[in-house]
DNA sequence: GAAGATTGATGAATCAATCTTT
DNA sequence: AAAGATTGATTCATCAATCTTC
């Protein structure tokens, strides 16, 4: 149990998923073992990536959430989005956007404007400082392949293609309301 | 934007990762696109799974964390573990275990005992009610393949095998302290 | 002094209720 | 009344500091 704890699970002598895979079939049958393994792996990978990526972003004064928001703005050439749209694109609760954008504003990375055409909506607009931060952070993340170095591109594309099936399949279309 | 919001991102007209994949190469080159896509997919998958699994567990009065703890105890035929060991196996902070186990105790699913041999350590021991809850919940989860139905077993095993490379590679061995 | 666990404080995520503008 | 955003209360994860037992 080396330097892990704290968000960053390390490489382990005890592999939790392997252990579960060993014991699962005799207790509950083997049917769900692939699913159980994949779910475990996804959860653990997400935890690990969170730690790695946040560590990469820390020198830039960003977290993954804050970087995510900045990138969404950068990718909309106007560099601005209504909070509601930003919330939808990031897929986080509308309420979370409020505090997130407020924090970015405190650091001078975005500006908040009321829309003149409809003064209900607040516009989050990226500032020059915000663009710089996003660019620099992206260079860092690209260089370390988003914490994924060590895995081949073909494998990464395979993971992407498979997981994409979770939201492109017709499985949980909206229940016709 | 149908019934999603609230933890459960639905199937979307606007696909955030596809959008990023389109714009990434011209801005920052294509090198990190597979990594970026995989990371995005993992984060989104984890979010989706969290929603689905917690919905499946709710009728059993459990959450994913609480189920996770119970399963770890069930899988140790004594049905009991010191909090420190449980914390390590679940890879959550030692402080988080305290409140988690306390909540399980409140519901009568685990018992807390001080070890007679070393009265510093607290033992979390699963109760009969805890075993029942874990068994019932496992049947439910197995039946819906942990929220992964719709994806072929071979693909799930592929995802597992690839992601496993993140913690079995020598990449981040402890920095020799 | 060190291991094991706990407490209290801070920050993020979520939900209901509120406020403003349309 | 409805859309957009915000506030306040709750919960959970995290970190530092504390308390007990060895």
mmCIF file of C-alpha atoms (C1' of nucleotides) in Angstrom:
data_model
loop_
_atom_site.group_PDB
_atom_site.id
_atom_site.type_symbol
_atom_site.label_atom_id
_atom_site.label_comp_id
_atom_site.label_asym_id
_atom_site.label_seq_id
_atom_site.Cartn_x
_atom_site.Cartn_y
_atom_site.Cartn_z
ATOM 1 C CA UNK A 1 0.000 0.000 0.000
ATOM 2 C CA UNK A 2 2.360 2.631 -1.294
ATOM 3 C CA UNK A 3 1.546 6.278 -1.933
ATOM 4 C CA UNK A 4 -1.981 5.827 -3.033
ATOM 5 C CA UNK A 5 -4.922 6.702 -0.788
ATOM 6 C CA UNK A 6 -6.272 10.118 -1.691
ATOM 7 C CA UNK A 7 -8.182 9.847 -4.943
ATOM 8 C CA UNK A 8 -5.347 8.011 -6.647
ATOM 9 C CA UNK A 9 -5.612 4.252 -6.329
ATOM 10 C CA UNK A 10 -2.252 2.804 -7.199
ATOM 11 C CA UNK A 11 -1.179 -0.487 -8.711
ATOM 12 C CA UNK A 12 -2.133 -3.101 -6.210
ATOM 13 C CA UNK A 13 -1.033 -6.383 -4.781
ATOM 14 C CA UNK A 14 -4.711 -7.053 -4.190
ATOM 15 C CA UNK A 15 -6.763 -6.710 -7.377
ATOM 16 C CA UNK A 16 -10.389 -6.219 -6.340
ATOM 17 C CA UNK A 17 -11.943 -7.152 -9.662
ATOM 18 C CA UNK A 18 -9.834 -10.264 -10.216
ATOM 19 C CA UNK A 19 -10.835 -11.352 -6.751
ATOM 20 C CA UNK A 20 -14.524 -10.854 -7.504
ATOM 21 C CA UNK A 21 -14.182 -12.660 -10.847
ATOM 22 C CA UNK A 22 -12.746 -15.667 -9.058
ATOM 23 C CA UNK A 23 -15.523 -15.935 -6.501
ATOM 24 C CA UNK A 24 -18.525 -14.826 -8.538
ATOM 25 C CA UNK A 25 -19.303 -17.921 -10.661
ATOM 26 C CA UNK A 26 -19.637 -20.381 -7.817
ATOM 27 C CA UNK A 27 -21.977 -18.086 -5.902
ATOM 28 C CA UNK A 28 -24.098 -16.413 -8.534
ATOM 29 C CA UNK A 29 -23.248 -18.101 -11.804
ATOM 30 C CA UNK A 30 -21.029 -16.807 -14.558
ATOM 31 C CA UNK A 31 -23.631 -14.957 -16.607
ATOM 32 C CA UNK A 32 -22.960 -11.498 -15.296
ATOM 33 C CA UNK A 33 -19.215 -11.811 -14.842
ATOM 34 C CA UNK A 34 -18.264 -9.910 -17.994
ATOM 35 C CA UNK A 35 -20.660 -7.095 -17.110
ATOM 36 C CA UNK A 36 -19.507 -6.989 -13.509
ATOM 37 C CA UNK A 37 -15.893 -6.871 -14.593
ATOM 38 C CA UNK A 38 -16.458 -4.119 -17.107
ATOM 39 C CA UNK A 39 -18.415 -2.017 -14.645
ATOM 40 C CA UNK A 40 -15.729 -2.446 -12.022
ATOM 41 C CA UNK A 41 -13.050 -1.551 -14.512
ATOM 42 C CA UNK A 42 -14.918 1.536 -15.681
ATOM 43 C CA UNK A 43 -15.455 2.798 -12.159
ATOM 44 C CA UNK A 44 -11.848 2.195 -11.213
ATOM 45 C CA UNK A 45 -10.534 3.698 -14.453
ATOM 46 C CA UNK A 46 -12.613 6.789 -13.942
ATOM 47 C CA UNK A 47 -11.213 7.178 -10.435
ATOM 48 C CA UNK A 48 -7.660 6.738 -11.604
ATOM 49 C CA UNK A 49 -8.095 9.108 -14.529
ATOM 50 C CA UNK A 50 -9.651 11.716 -12.300
ATOM 51 C CA UNK A 51 -6.568 11.679 -10.130
ATOM 52 C CA UNK A 52 -4.119 11.737 -12.995
ATOM 53 C CA UNK A 53 -5.880 14.430 -14.966
ATOM 54 C CA UNK A 54 -6.485 16.684 -12.011
ATOM 55 C CA UNK A 55 -2.807 16.373 -11.135
ATOM 56 C CA UNK A 56 -1.913 17.412 -14.683
ATOM 57 C CA UNK A 57 -4.294 20.354 -14.507
ATOM 58 C CA UNK A 58 -3.304 21.625 -11.091
ATOM 59 C CA UNK A 59 -0.308 23.652 -12.368
ATOM 60 C CA UNK A 60 -2.741 25.431 -14.664
ATOM 61 C CA UNK A 61 -5.038 26.287 -11.790
ATOM 62 C CA UNK A 62 -7.778 24.083 -13.240
ATOM 63 C CA UNK A 63 -9.745 21.010 -12.302
ATOM 64 C CA UNK A 64 -11.334 18.580 -14.708
ATOM 65 C CA UNK A 65 -14.744 20.242 -14.348
ATOM 66 C CA UNK A 66 -13.350 23.688 -14.900
ATOM 67 C CA UNK A 67 -11.291 22.543 -17.878
ATOM 68 C CA UNK A 68 -14.345 20.838 -19.289
ATOM 69 C CA UNK A 69 -16.348 24.037 -19.104
ATOM 70 C CA UNK A 70 -13.587 26.107 -20.725
ATOM 71 C CA UNK A 71 -13.182 23.633 -23.570
ATOM 72 C CA UNK A 72 -16.879 23.659 -24.300
ATOM 73 C CA UNK A 73 -16.701 27.416 -24.615
ATOM 74 C CA UNK A 74 -13.573 27.344 -26.760
ATOM 75 C CA UNK A 75 -15.192 24.872 -29.122
ATOM 76 C CA UNK A 76 -18.041 27.270 -29.909
ATOM 77 C CA UNK A 77 -16.115 29.868 -31.851
ATOM 78 C CA UNK A 78 -18.213 32.658 -30.337
ATOM 79 C CA UNK A 79 -16.552 31.588 -27.102
ATOM 80 C CA UNK A 80 -19.818 32.011 -25.256
ATOM 81 C CA UNK A 81 -22.853 29.966 -24.292
ATOM 82 C CA UNK A 82 -26.001 30.462 -22.252
ATOM 83 C CA UNK A 83 -25.671 28.656 -18.940
ATOM 84 C CA UNK A 84 -28.516 26.335 -19.800
ATOM 85 C CA UNK A 85 -26.855 25.197 -23.010
ATOM 86 C CA UNK A 86 -23.509 24.810 -21.294
ATOM 87 C CA UNK A 87 -25.196 22.744 -18.626
ATOM 88 C CA UNK A 88 -26.791 20.492 -21.240
ATOM 89 C CA UNK A 89 -23.580 20.044 -23.223
ATOM 90 C CA UNK A 90 -21.538 19.234 -20.150
ATOM 91 C CA UNK A 91 -24.375 17.075 -18.846
ATOM 92 C CA UNK A 92 -24.194 18.467 -15.350
ATOM 93 C CA UNK A 93 -27.045 19.817 -13.291
ATOM 94 C CA UNK A 94 -28.127 23.361 -14.024
ATOM 95 C CA UNK A 95 -27.415 24.231 -10.416
ATOM 96 C CA UNK A 96 -23.842 22.998 -10.664
ATOM 97 C CA UNK A 97 -23.183 25.325 -13.570
ATOM 98 C CA UNK A 98 -23.978 28.346 -11.455
ATOM 99 C CA UNK A 99 -21.213 27.736 -8.943
ATOM 100 C CA UNK A 100 -18.790 26.416 -11.548
ATOM 101 C CA UNK A 101 -19.096 29.483 -13.743
ATOM 102 C CA UNK A 102 -18.979 31.711 -10.720
ATOM 103 C CA UNK A 103 -15.667 30.184 -9.696
ATOM 104 C CA UNK A 104 -14.285 30.633 -13.196
ATOM 105 C CA UNK A 105 -15.426 34.223 -13.140
ATOM 106 C CA UNK A 106 -13.648 34.821 -9.841
ATOM 107 C CA UNK A 107 -10.429 33.713 -11.518
ATOM 108 C CA UNK A 108 -11.057 35.900 -14.527
ATOM 109 C CA UNK A 109 -11.369 32.982 -16.931
ATOM 110 C CA UNK A 110 -14.928 33.708 -18.009
ATOM 111 C CA UNK A 111 -17.212 36.729 -17.984
ATOM 112 C CA UNK A 112 -20.909 36.621 -17.171
ATOM 113 C CA UNK A 113 -23.238 38.731 -19.283
ATOM 114 C CA UNK A 114 -26.998 38.991 -19.364
ATOM 115 C CA UNK A 115 -28.337 38.502 -22.845
ATOM 116 C CA UNK A 116 -29.717 41.765 -24.201
ATOM 117 C CA UNK A 117 -32.327 40.009 -26.311
ATOM 118 C CA UNK A 118 -33.624 37.953 -23.379
ATOM 119 C CA UNK A 119 -32.525 39.159 -20.000
ATOM 120 C CA UNK A 120 -33.459 35.919 -18.276
ATOM 121 C CA UNK A 121 -30.521 34.064 -19.742
ATOM 122 C CA UNK A 122 -26.964 34.481 -18.546
ATOM 123 C CA UNK A 123 -24.168 34.160 -21.041
ATOM 124 C CA UNK A 124 -20.845 32.640 -20.008
ATOM 125 C CA UNK A 125 -18.152 34.151 -22.230
ATOM 126 C CA UNK A 126 -14.550 33.018 -22.143
ATOM 127 C CA UNK A 127 -11.924 35.710 -21.563
ATOM 128 C CA UNK A 128 -8.470 35.940 -23.156
ATOM 129 C CA UNK A 129 -7.022 34.588 -19.902
ATOM 130 C CA UNK A 130 -9.491 31.732 -20.107
ATOM 131 C CA UNK A 131 -8.438 30.914 -23.640
ATOM 132 C CA UNK A 132 -4.795 30.906 -22.624
ATOM 133 C CA UNK A 133 -5.444 28.606 -19.710
ATOM 134 C CA UNK A 134 -7.487 26.245 -21.845
ATOM 135 C CA UNK A 135 -4.854 26.169 -24.580
ATOM 136 C CA UNK A 136 -1.983 25.541 -22.175
ATOM 137 C CA UNK A 137 -3.905 22.860 -20.342
ATOM 138 C CA UNK A 138 -4.836 21.164 -23.590
ATOM 139 C CA UNK A 139 -1.199 21.038 -24.634
ATOM 140 C CA UNK A 140 -0.361 19.356 -21.343
ATOM 141 C CA UNK A 141 -3.220 16.883 -21.587
ATOM 142 C CA UNK A 142 -2.477 16.055 -25.217
ATOM 143 C CA UNK A 143 1.156 15.444 -24.334
ATOM 144 C CA UNK A 144 0.262 12.896 -21.671
ATOM 145 C CA UNK A 145 -2.617 11.536 -23.731
ATOM 146 C CA UNK A 146 -5.120 12.417 -21.020
ATOM 147 C CA UNK A 147 -3.474 10.056 -18.550
ATOM 148 C CA UNK A 148 -3.888 7.163 -20.951
ATOM 149 C CA UNK A 149 -0.321 6.686 -22.127
ATOM 150 C CA UNK A 150 0.581 3.043 -21.976
ATOM 151 C CA UNK A 151 -2.552 1.995 -23.843
ATOM 152 C CA UNK A 152 -2.446 1.624 -27.606
ATOM 153 C CA UNK A 153 -4.524 3.925 -29.778
ATOM 154 C CA UNK A 154 -6.324 0.986 -31.315
ATOM 155 C CA UNK A 155 -7.383 -0.198 -27.862
ATOM 156 C CA UNK A 156 -8.552 3.270 -26.889
ATOM 157 C CA UNK A 157 -10.654 3.481 -30.027
ATOM 158 C CA UNK A 158 -12.066 0.054 -29.266
ATOM 159 C CA UNK A 159 -13.093 1.142 -25.772
ATOM 160 C CA UNK A 160 -14.682 4.248 -27.194
ATOM 161 C CA UNK A 161 -16.591 2.334 -29.853
ATOM 162 C CA UNK A 162 -17.920 -0.217 -27.390
ATOM 163 C CA UNK A 163 -18.941 2.198 -24.645
ATOM 164 C CA UNK A 164 -20.606 4.405 -27.217
ATOM 165 C CA UNK A 165 -23.099 1.587 -27.581
ATOM 166 C CA UNK A 166 -24.391 2.530 -24.156
ATOM 167 C CA UNK A 167 -25.897 5.776 -25.373
ATOM 168 C CA UNK A 168 -26.448 5.169 -29.077
ATOM 169 C CA UNK A 169 -28.449 1.989 -28.665
ATOM 170 C CA UNK A 170 -32.214 2.317 -28.550
ATOM 171 C CA UNK A 171 -32.119 0.792 -25.074
ATOM 172 C CA UNK A 172 -33.318 3.701 -23.009
ATOM 173 C CA UNK A 173 -35.037 6.059 -25.323
ATOM 174 C CA UNK A 174 -37.164 8.552 -23.492
ATOM 175 C CA UNK A 175 -40.309 6.844 -22.191
ATOM 176 C CA UNK A 176 -42.634 8.722 -24.522
ATOM 177 C CA UNK A 177 -43.900 11.470 -22.240
ATOM 178 C CA UNK B 1 -33.923 16.932 -23.853
ATOM 179 C CA UNK B 2 -36.298 14.347 -22.476
ATOM 180 C CA UNK B 3 -36.264 12.927 -18.961
ATOM 181 C CA UNK B 4 -32.556 13.032 -18.360
ATOM 182 C CA UNK B 5 -31.061 15.720 -16.116
ATOM 183 C CA UNK B 6 -30.517 14.316 -12.630
ATOM 184 C CA UNK B 7 -27.540 12.011 -12.731
ATOM 185 C CA UNK B 8 -28.919 10.116 -15.694
ATOM 186 C CA UNK B 9 -27.727 11.488 -18.999
ATOM 187 C CA UNK B 10 -29.978 10.085 -21.667
ATOM 188 C CA UNK B 11 -29.447 9.293 -25.314
ATOM 189 C CA UNK B 12 -28.737 12.574 -26.975
ATOM 190 C CA UNK B 13 -29.305 14.495 -30.132
ATOM 191 C CA UNK B 14 -26.060 16.285 -29.327
ATOM 192 C CA UNK B 15 -23.170 13.875 -28.788
ATOM 193 C CA UNK B 16 -20.471 15.725 -26.857
ATOM 194 C CA UNK B 17 -17.631 13.373 -27.678
ATOM 195 C CA UNK B 18 -18.407 13.125 -31.380
ATOM 196 C CA UNK B 19 -18.464 16.892 -31.449
ATOM 197 C CA UNK B 20 -15.059 17.117 -29.788
ATOM 198 C CA UNK B 21 -13.648 14.443 -32.105
ATOM 199 C CA UNK B 22 -14.706 16.515 -35.108
ATOM 200 C CA UNK B 23 -13.079 19.715 -33.934
ATOM 201 C CA UNK B 24 -10.000 18.396 -32.139
ATOM 202 C CA UNK B 25 -7.665 17.524 -35.047
ATOM 203 C CA UNK B 26 -7.683 20.907 -36.731
ATOM 204 C CA UNK B 27 -6.958 22.699 -33.469
ATOM 205 C CA UNK B 28 -4.602 20.428 -31.581
ATOM 206 C CA UNK B 29 -3.703 17.622 -33.971
ATOM 207 C CA UNK B 30 -5.043 14.126 -34.040
ATOM 208 C CA UNK B 31 -2.514 12.475 -31.733
ATOM 209 C CA UNK B 32 -4.584 12.528 -28.583
ATOM 210 C CA UNK B 33 -7.981 11.983 -30.159
ATOM 211 C CA UNK B 34 -8.238 8.284 -29.265
ATOM 212 C CA UNK B 35 -7.218 8.997 -25.672
ATOM 213 C CA UNK B 36 -9.575 11.952 -25.403
ATOM 214 C CA UNK B 37 -12.429 9.900 -26.792
ATOM 215 C CA UNK B 38 -11.813 6.990 -24.455
ATOM 216 C CA UNK B 39 -11.571 9.244 -21.416
ATOM 217 C CA UNK B 40 -14.761 11.013 -22.358
ATOM 218 C CA UNK B 41 -16.517 7.709 -22.909
ATOM 219 C CA UNK B 42 -15.314 6.327 -19.586
ATOM 220 C CA UNK B 43 -16.470 9.361 -17.657
ATOM 221 C CA UNK B 44 -19.846 9.358 -19.368
ATOM 222 C CA UNK B 45 -20.260 5.600 -18.992
ATOM 223 C CA UNK B 46 -19.486 5.814 -15.310
ATOM 224 C CA UNK B 47 -22.090 8.525 -14.871
ATOM 225 C CA UNK B 48 -24.704 6.555 -16.755
ATOM 226 C CA UNK B 49 -23.942 3.355 -14.894
ATOM 227 C CA UNK B 50 -24.104 5.138 -11.576
ATOM 228 C CA UNK B 51 -27.612 6.267 -12.368
ATOM 229 C CA UNK B 52 -28.787 2.911 -13.667
ATOM 230 C CA UNK B 53 -27.265 0.867 -10.860
ATOM 231 C CA UNK B 54 -28.448 3.141 -8.097
ATOM 232 C CA UNK B 55 -31.944 2.965 -9.576
ATOM 233 C CA UNK B 56 -31.741 -0.833 -9.512
ATOM 234 C CA UNK B 57 -30.531 -0.798 -5.916
ATOM 235 C CA UNK B 58 -33.011 1.701 -4.538
ATOM 236 C CA UNK B 59 -35.796 -0.870 -3.979
ATOM 237 C CA UNK B 60 -33.308 -2.783 -1.835
ATOM 238 C CA UNK B 61 -32.533 0.272 0.251
ATOM 239 C CA UNK B 62 -28.973 0.326 -1.026
ATOM 240 C CA UNK B 63 -26.691 2.604 -2.973
ATOM 241 C CA UNK B 64 -23.706 1.535 -5.034
ATOM 242 C CA UNK B 65 -21.291 2.375 -2.214
ATOM 243 C CA UNK B 66 -23.318 0.516 0.356
ATOM 244 C CA UNK B 67 -23.731 -2.498 -1.927
ATOM 245 C CA UNK B 68 -20.020 -2.434 -2.633
ATOM 246 C CA UNK B 69 -19.215 -2.587 1.059
ATOM 247 C CA UNK B 70 -21.661 -5.428 1.704
ATOM 248 C CA UNK B 71 -20.292 -7.480 -1.194
ATOM 249 C CA UNK B 72 -16.751 -7.085 0.062
ATOM 250 C CA UNK B 73 -17.861 -8.466 3.399
ATOM 251 C CA UNK B 74 -19.839 -11.329 1.834
ATOM 252 C CA UNK B 75 -16.836 -12.315 -0.243
ATOM 253 C CA UNK B 76 -14.703 -12.888 2.866
ATOM 254 C CA UNK B 77 -16.414 -15.944 4.213
ATOM 255 C CA UNK B 78 -15.907 -14.744 7.788
ATOM 256 C CA UNK B 79 -18.241 -11.958 6.734
ATOM 257 C CA UNK B 80 -16.147 -9.427 8.616
ATOM 258 C CA UNK B 81 -13.229 -7.102 7.978
ATOM 259 C CA UNK B 82 -11.321 -4.460 9.921
ATOM 260 C CA UNK B 83 -12.330 -1.019 8.701
ATOM 261 C CA UNK B 84 -8.821 -0.335 7.450
ATOM 262 C CA UNK B 85 -8.803 -3.438 5.282
ATOM 263 C CA UNK B 86 -12.282 -2.718 3.989
ATOM 264 C CA UNK B 87 -11.179 0.785 3.150
ATOM 265 C CA UNK B 88 -8.182 -0.539 1.232
ATOM 266 C CA UNK B 89 -10.176 -3.156 -0.666
ATOM 267 C CA UNK B 90 -12.875 -0.698 -1.646
ATOM 268 C CA UNK B 91 -10.223 1.909 -2.393
ATOM 269 C CA UNK B 92 -12.057 4.659 -0.610
ATOM 270 C CA UNK B 93 -10.657 7.021 1.993
ATOM 271 C CA UNK B 94 -10.432 5.663 5.516
ATOM 272 C CA UNK B 95 -12.620 8.527 6.665
ATOM 273 C CA UNK B 96 -15.350 7.611 4.214
ATOM 274 C CA UNK B 97 -15.551 4.105 5.634
ATOM 275 C CA UNK B 98 -16.475 5.419 9.043
ATOM 276 C CA UNK B 99 -19.673 7.083 7.897
ATOM 277 C CA UNK B 100 -20.496 4.386 5.373
ATOM 278 C CA UNK B 101 -20.298 1.600 7.933
ATOM 279 C CA UNK B 102 -22.138 3.691 10.474
ATOM 280 C CA UNK B 103 -25.009 4.121 8.035
ATOM 281 C CA UNK B 104 -25.078 0.391 7.352
ATOM 282 C CA UNK B 105 -25.111 -0.238 11.084
ATOM 283 C CA UNK B 106 -28.061 2.108 11.532
ATOM 284 C CA UNK B 107 -29.995 -0.044 9.083
ATOM 285 C CA UNK B 108 -28.936 -3.238 10.808
ATOM 286 C CA UNK B 109 -26.965 -4.533 7.835
ATOM 287 C CA UNK B 110 -23.616 -4.690 9.619
ATOM 288 C CA UNK B 111 -22.454 -4.864 13.212
ATOM 289 C CA UNK B 112 -19.437 -3.018 14.580
ATOM 290 C CA UNK B 113 -17.198 -4.858 17.015
ATOM 291 C CA UNK B 114 -13.909 -3.927 18.591
ATOM 292 C CA UNK B 115 -11.293 -6.586 18.049
ATOM 293 C CA UNK B 116 -10.504 -8.364 21.313
ATOM 294 C CA UNK B 117 -6.915 -9.015 20.282
ATOM 295 C CA UNK B 118 -6.267 -5.374 19.351
ATOM 296 C CA UNK B 119 -8.818 -2.945 20.624
ATOM 297 C CA UNK B 120 -7.697 -0.191 18.289
ATOM 298 C CA UNK B 121 -9.261 -1.834 15.276
ATOM 299 C CA UNK B 122 -12.968 -1.903 14.554
ATOM 300 C CA UNK B 123 -14.434 -4.910 12.840
ATOM 301 C CA UNK B 124 -17.330 -4.507 10.424
ATOM 302 C CA UNK B 125 -19.336 -7.745 10.482
ATOM 303 C CA UNK B 126 -22.253 -8.384 8.154
ATOM 304 C CA UNK B 127 -25.551 -9.364 9.780
ATOM 305 C CA UNK B 128 -28.102 -11.883 8.469
ATOM 306 C CA UNK B 129 -30.182 -8.943 7.241
ATOM 307 C CA UNK B 130 -27.114 -7.612 5.491
ATOM 308 C CA UNK B 131 -26.535 -10.923 3.767
ATOM 309 C CA UNK B 132 -30.124 -11.037 2.616
ATOM 310 C CA UNK B 133 -29.968 -7.525 1.224
ATOM 311 C CA UNK B 134 -26.715 -8.248 -0.570
ATOM 312 C CA UNK B 135 -28.039 -11.491 -2.031
ATOM 313 C CA UNK B 136 -31.271 -9.933 -3.241
ATOM 314 C CA UNK B 137 -29.469 -6.955 -4.705
ATOM 315 C CA UNK B 138 -26.985 -9.202 -6.464
ATOM 316 C CA UNK B 139 -29.808 -11.174 -8.076
ATOM 317 C CA UNK B 140 -31.262 -7.928 -9.367
ATOM 318 C CA UNK B 141 -27.932 -6.657 -10.648
ATOM 319 C CA UNK B 142 -27.055 -9.946 -12.279
ATOM 320 C CA UNK B 143 -30.424 -10.022 -14.005
ATOM 321 C CA UNK B 144 -29.862 -6.623 -15.588
ATOM 322 C CA UNK B 145 -26.185 -7.313 -16.124
ATOM 323 C CA UNK B 146 -25.187 -4.357 -13.991
ATOM 324 C CA UNK B 147 -26.846 -1.909 -16.336
ATOM 325 C CA UNK B 148 -24.803 -3.203 -19.237
ATOM 326 C CA UNK B 149 -27.419 -5.158 -21.161
ATOM 327 C CA UNK B 150 -27.226 -4.282 -24.816
ATOM 328 C CA UNK B 151 -23.479 -4.827 -24.944
ATOM 329 C CA UNK B 152 -22.113 -8.215 -25.924
ATOM 330 C CA UNK B 153 -20.127 -10.237 -23.419
ATOM 331 C CA UNK B 154 -17.130 -10.340 -25.716
ATOM 332 C CA UNK B 155 -17.108 -6.553 -25.871
ATOM 333 C CA UNK B 156 -17.407 -6.264 -22.107
ATOM 334 C CA UNK B 157 -14.473 -8.601 -21.643
ATOM 335 C CA UNK B 158 -12.524 -6.556 -24.174
ATOM 336 C CA UNK B 159 -13.175 -3.363 -22.245
ATOM 337 C CA UNK B 160 -12.130 -5.045 -19.039
ATOM 338 C CA UNK B 161 -8.929 -6.431 -20.540
ATOM 339 C CA UNK B 162 -7.906 -3.094 -22.006
ATOM 340 C CA UNK B 163 -8.690 -0.948 -18.982
ATOM 341 C CA UNK B 164 -6.912 -3.443 -16.760
ATOM 342 C CA UNK B 165 -3.751 -2.286 -18.498
ATOM 343 C CA UNK B 166 -4.104 0.988 -16.618
ATOM 344 C CA UNK B 167 -3.271 -0.612 -13.284
ATOM 345 C CA UNK B 168 -1.260 -3.663 -14.239
ATOM 346 C CA UNK B 169 1.279 -1.796 -16.325
ATOM 347 C CA UNK B 170 4.426 -0.627 -14.573
ATOM 348 C CA UNK B 171 3.480 2.920 -15.503
ATOM 349 C CA UNK B 172 2.953 4.439 -12.081
ATOM 350 C CA UNK B 173 4.712 2.277 -9.600
ATOM 351 C CA UNK B 174 5.190 3.977 -6.283
ATOM 352 C CA UNK B 175 7.960 6.606 -6.586
ATOM 353 C CA UNK B 176 10.364 4.797 -4.286
ATOM 354 C CA UNK B 177 9.842 6.695 -1.068
ATOM 355 C "C1'" DG C 1 5.906 7.315 19.064
ATOM 356 C "C1'" DA C 2 2.958 4.816 15.682
ATOM 357 C "C1'" DA C 3 -1.277 2.374 14.074
ATOM 358 C "C1'" DG C 4 -6.229 2.557 13.779
ATOM 359 C "C1'" DA C 5 -10.125 5.107 13.766
ATOM 360 C "C1'" DT C 6 -12.873 9.189 14.431
ATOM 361 C "C1'" DT C 7 -14.222 14.162 14.421
ATOM 362 C "C1'" DG C 8 -14.900 18.795 12.414
ATOM 363 C "C1'" DA C 9 -14.417 21.818 8.477
ATOM 364 C "C1'" DT C 10 -14.316 22.711 3.569
ATOM 365 C "C1'" DG C 11 -15.763 21.882 -1.298
ATOM 366 C "C1'" DA C 12 -18.705 19.583 -4.801
ATOM 367 C "C1'" DA C 13 -23.109 17.409 -6.221
ATOM 368 C "C1'" DT C 14 -27.964 17.198 -5.816
ATOM 369 C "C1'" DC C 15 -32.964 18.497 -4.829
ATOM 370 C "C1'" DA C 16 -36.792 21.614 -3.705
ATOM 371 C "C1'" DA C 17 -38.185 26.141 -3.543
ATOM 372 C "C1'" DT C 18 -37.623 30.972 -5.042
ATOM 373 C "C1'" DC C 19 -36.843 34.985 -7.989
ATOM 374 C "C1'" DT C 20 -36.802 37.427 -12.400
ATOM 375 C "C1'" DT C 21 -38.037 38.058 -17.018
ATOM 376 C "C1'" DT C 22 -40.832 36.740 -20.762
ATOM 377 C "C1'" DA D 1 -47.960 30.601 -16.553
ATOM 378 C "C1'" DA D 2 -43.411 29.162 -18.253
ATOM 379 C "C1'" DA D 3 -38.308 29.586 -19.083
ATOM 380 C "C1'" DG D 4 -33.926 30.622 -17.061
ATOM 381 C "C1'" DA D 5 -31.192 30.960 -13.293
ATOM 382 C "C1'" DT D 6 -30.215 31.189 -8.427
ATOM 383 C "C1'" DT D 7 -30.464 30.173 -3.355
ATOM 384 C "C1'" DG D 8 -30.533 27.184 0.725
ATOM 385 C "C1'" DA D 9 -30.502 22.566 2.816
ATOM 386 C "C1'" DT D 10 -28.775 17.986 2.406
ATOM 387 C "C1'" DT D 11 -25.534 14.651 1.377
ATOM 388 C "C1'" DC D 12 -21.049 12.884 0.248
ATOM 389 C "C1'" DA D 13 -15.935 13.071 -0.457
ATOM 390 C "C1'" DT D 14 -11.856 14.900 1.171
ATOM 391 C "C1'" DC D 15 -8.209 16.939 4.322
ATOM 392 C "C1'" DA D 16 -6.133 18.182 8.822
ATOM 393 C "C1'" DA D 17 -6.254 17.438 13.512
ATOM 394 C "C1'" DT D 18 -7.529 14.534 17.485
ATOM 395 C "C1'" DC D 19 -8.260 10.471 20.398
ATOM 396 C "C1'" DT D 20 -7.431 5.801 21.811
ATOM 397 C "C1'" DT D 21 -4.807 1.756 22.064
ATOM 398 C "C1'" DC D 22 -0.650 -0.579 21.239
#
